[in-house]
Short mmCIF file of C-alpha atoms in Angstrom, two decimals:
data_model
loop_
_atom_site.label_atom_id
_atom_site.label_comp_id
_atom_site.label_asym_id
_atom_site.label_seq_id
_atom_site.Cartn_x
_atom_site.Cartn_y
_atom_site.Cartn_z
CA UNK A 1 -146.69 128.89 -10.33
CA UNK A 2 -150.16 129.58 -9.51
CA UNK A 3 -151.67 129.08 -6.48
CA UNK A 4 -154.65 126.07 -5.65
CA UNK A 5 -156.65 129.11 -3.84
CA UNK A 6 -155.88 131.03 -6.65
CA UNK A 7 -157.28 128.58 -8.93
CA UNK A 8 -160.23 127.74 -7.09
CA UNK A 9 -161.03 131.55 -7.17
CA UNK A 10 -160.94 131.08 -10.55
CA UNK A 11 -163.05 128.34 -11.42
CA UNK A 12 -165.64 129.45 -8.98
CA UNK A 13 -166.34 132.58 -10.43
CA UNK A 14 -166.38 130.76 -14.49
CA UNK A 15 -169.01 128.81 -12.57
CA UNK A 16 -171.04 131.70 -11.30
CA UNK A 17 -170.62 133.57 -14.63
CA UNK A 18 -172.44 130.49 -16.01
CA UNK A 19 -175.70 131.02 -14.09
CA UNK A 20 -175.90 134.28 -15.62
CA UNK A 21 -177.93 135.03 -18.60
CA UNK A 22 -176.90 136.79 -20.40
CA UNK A 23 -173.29 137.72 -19.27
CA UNK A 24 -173.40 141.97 -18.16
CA UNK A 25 -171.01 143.86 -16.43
CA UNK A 26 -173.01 144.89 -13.46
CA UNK A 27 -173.75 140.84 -12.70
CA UNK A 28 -169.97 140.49 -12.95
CA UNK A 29 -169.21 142.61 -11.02
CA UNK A 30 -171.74 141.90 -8.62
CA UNK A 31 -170.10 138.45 -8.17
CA UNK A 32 -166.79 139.19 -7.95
CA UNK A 33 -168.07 141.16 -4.94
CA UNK A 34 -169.85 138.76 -3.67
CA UNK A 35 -166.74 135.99 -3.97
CA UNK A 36 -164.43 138.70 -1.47
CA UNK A 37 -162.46 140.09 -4.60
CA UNK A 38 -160.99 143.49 -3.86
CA UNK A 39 -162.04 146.61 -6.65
CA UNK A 40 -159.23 147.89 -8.27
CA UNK A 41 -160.80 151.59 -8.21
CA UNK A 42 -161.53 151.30 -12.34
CA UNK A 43 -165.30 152.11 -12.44
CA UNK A 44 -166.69 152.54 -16.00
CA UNK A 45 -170.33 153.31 -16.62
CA UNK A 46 -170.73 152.97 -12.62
CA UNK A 47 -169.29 149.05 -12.96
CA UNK A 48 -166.17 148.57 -11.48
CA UNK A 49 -164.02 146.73 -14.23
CA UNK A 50 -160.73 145.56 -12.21
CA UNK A 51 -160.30 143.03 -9.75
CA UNK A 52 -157.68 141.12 -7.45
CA UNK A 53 -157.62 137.94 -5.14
CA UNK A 54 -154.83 136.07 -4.13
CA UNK A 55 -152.49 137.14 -6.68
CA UNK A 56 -154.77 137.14 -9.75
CA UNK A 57 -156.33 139.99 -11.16
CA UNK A 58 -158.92 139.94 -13.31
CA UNK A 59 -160.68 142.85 -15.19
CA UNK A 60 -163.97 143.17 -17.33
CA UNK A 61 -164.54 144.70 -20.76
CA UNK A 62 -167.96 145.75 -22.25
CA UNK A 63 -168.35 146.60 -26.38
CA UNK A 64 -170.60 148.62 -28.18
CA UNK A 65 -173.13 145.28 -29.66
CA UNK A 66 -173.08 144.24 -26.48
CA UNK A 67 -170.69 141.94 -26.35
CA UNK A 68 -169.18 141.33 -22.80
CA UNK A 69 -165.58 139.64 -22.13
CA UNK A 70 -164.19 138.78 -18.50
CA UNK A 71 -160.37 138.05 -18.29
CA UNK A 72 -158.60 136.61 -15.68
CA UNK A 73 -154.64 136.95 -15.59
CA UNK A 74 -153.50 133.50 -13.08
CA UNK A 75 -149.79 134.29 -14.26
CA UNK A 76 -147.54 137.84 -15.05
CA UNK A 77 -143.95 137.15 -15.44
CA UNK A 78 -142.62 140.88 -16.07
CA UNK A 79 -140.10 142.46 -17.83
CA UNK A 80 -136.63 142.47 -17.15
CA UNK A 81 -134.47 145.50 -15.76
CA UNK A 82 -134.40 146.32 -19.42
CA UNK A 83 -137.25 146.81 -20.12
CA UNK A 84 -137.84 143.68 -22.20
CA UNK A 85 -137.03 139.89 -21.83
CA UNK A 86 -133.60 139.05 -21.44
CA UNK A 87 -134.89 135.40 -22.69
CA UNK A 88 -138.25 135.39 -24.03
CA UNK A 89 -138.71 131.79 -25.65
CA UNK A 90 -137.02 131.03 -21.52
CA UNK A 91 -140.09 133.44 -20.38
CA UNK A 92 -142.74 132.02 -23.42
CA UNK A 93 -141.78 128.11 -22.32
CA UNK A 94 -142.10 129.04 -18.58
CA UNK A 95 -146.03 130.51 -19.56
CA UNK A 96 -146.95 127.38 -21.61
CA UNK A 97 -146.14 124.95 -18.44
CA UNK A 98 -148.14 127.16 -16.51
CA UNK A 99 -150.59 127.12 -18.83
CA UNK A 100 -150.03 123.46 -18.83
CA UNK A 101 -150.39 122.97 -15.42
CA UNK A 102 -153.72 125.05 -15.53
CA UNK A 103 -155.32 123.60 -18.25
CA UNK A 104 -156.59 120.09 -16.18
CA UNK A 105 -157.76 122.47 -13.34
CA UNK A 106 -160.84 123.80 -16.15
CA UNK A 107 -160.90 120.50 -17.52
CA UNK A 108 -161.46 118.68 -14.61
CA UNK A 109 -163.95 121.16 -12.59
CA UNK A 110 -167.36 121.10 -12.77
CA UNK A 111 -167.52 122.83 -16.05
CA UNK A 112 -166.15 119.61 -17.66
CA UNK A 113 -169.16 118.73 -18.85
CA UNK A 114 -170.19 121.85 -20.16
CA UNK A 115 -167.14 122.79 -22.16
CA UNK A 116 -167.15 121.59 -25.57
CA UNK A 117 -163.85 122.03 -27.75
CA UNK A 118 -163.66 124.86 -30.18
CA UNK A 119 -161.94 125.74 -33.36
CA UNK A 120 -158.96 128.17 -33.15
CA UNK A 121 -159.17 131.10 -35.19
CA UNK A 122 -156.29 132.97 -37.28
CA UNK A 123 -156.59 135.83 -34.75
CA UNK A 124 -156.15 133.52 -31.70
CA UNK A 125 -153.19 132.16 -33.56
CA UNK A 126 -151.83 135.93 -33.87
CA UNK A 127 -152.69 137.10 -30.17
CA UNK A 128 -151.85 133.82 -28.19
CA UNK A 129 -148.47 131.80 -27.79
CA UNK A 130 -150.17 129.04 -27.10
CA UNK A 131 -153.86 128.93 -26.62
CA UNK A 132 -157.02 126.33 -25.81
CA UNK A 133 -160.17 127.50 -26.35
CA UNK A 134 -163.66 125.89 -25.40
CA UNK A 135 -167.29 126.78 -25.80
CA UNK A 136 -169.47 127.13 -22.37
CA UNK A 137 -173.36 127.30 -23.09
CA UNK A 138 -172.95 129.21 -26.12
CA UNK A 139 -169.78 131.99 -24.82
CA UNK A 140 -166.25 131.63 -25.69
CA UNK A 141 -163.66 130.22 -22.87
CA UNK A 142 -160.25 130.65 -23.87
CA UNK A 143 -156.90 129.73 -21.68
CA UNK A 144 -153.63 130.93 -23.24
CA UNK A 145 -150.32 132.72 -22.62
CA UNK A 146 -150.22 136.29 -24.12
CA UNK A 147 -147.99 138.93 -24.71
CA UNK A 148 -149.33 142.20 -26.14
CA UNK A 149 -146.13 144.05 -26.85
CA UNK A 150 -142.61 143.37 -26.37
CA UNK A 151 -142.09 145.57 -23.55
CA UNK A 152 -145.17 144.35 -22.02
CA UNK A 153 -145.19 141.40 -19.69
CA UNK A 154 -146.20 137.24 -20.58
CA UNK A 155 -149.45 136.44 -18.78
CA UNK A 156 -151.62 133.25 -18.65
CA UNK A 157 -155.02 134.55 -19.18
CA UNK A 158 -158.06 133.01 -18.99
CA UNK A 159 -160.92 134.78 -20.31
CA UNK A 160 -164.72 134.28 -21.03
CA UNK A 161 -166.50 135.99 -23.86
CA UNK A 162 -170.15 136.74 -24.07
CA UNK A 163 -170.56 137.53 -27.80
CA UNK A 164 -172.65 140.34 -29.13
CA UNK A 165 -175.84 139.75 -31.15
CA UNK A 166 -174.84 138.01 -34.34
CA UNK A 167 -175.63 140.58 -37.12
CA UNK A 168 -176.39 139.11 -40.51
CA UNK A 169 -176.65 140.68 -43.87
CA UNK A 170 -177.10 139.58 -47.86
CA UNK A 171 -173.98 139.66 -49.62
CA UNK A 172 -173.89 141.30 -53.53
CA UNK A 173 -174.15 137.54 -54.51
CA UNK A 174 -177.65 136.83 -52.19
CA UNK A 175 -175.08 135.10 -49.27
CA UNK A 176 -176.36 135.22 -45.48
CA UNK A 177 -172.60 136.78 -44.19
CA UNK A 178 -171.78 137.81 -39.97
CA UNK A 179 -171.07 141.41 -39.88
#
């Protein structure tokens, strides 16, 4: 399972990433840094993106509006000798206790009373297993367990989203829609 340091790790960098407004790469990385994480040697646009301590790695992701997402995998359960999962609802149920187990370790840190619950969308439905998801002064803190392909491994991720600008426009019927 995952580790209390691990956690703590964890939590204490969600709780720097509050402080700063808004959410960039460079201050990311800058704290990550600063919290004794090791650089995994993936610099883009002179930030390094990928990050380890204790077992977790974390790695962050910048987009084109601006947008800025920091992801934190506490959990990897890997593929078989195969190449795939002998047993994958075995492998999916072991990645929802963990998740389980997690999930009271952000709920009962000090961002407890900053975390206010959030709808889930039909693409968190399609990407996660099993998924909570929370807003945190106005970014996007999701917990889930994830598998991007089949011959790739289950994670638990937790990940915090800085969106982008919110870009408006008039519809052909007068409607304010979100690009």
């Amino acid at each position: 399972m995952i580790g209390a340091r691990s956690l703590a790790a964890v939590i204490a960098l969600l709780k720097e990433f509050r402080a700063l407004t808004p959410l960039m790469a460079g201050g990311a990385a800058a704290r990550f840094a600063a919290h004794g994480w090791t650089p995994g040697g993936r610099p883009r646009n002179g930030v390094e993106t990928s990050w380890d301590r204790d077992g977790v790695s974390a790695w962050l992701q910048t987009f084109g509006d601006g947008a800025v997402c920091v992801s934190f995998a506490v959990w990897i359960r890997d593929v078989d000798a195969s190449g795939y999962f002998d047993d994958l609802d075995a492998v999916y149920e072991q990645g929802e206790r963990v998740l389980a187990g997690f999930l009271p370790e952000i709920e009962g840190s000090p961002l407890a009373g900053h975390l206010l619950a959030a709808e889930r969308t039909e693409a968190d439905e399609d990407e996660f297993i099993e998924v909570e998801k929370w807003t945190l002064d106005g970014r996007i803190l999701t917990a889930g367990v994830i598998q991007q392909d089949t011959d790739l491994p289950v994670m638990v991720v937790v990940r915090l989203e800085q969106p982008g600008p919110q870009v408006w426009r008039l519809d052909t019927l007068g409607r304010e829609v979100r690009e």
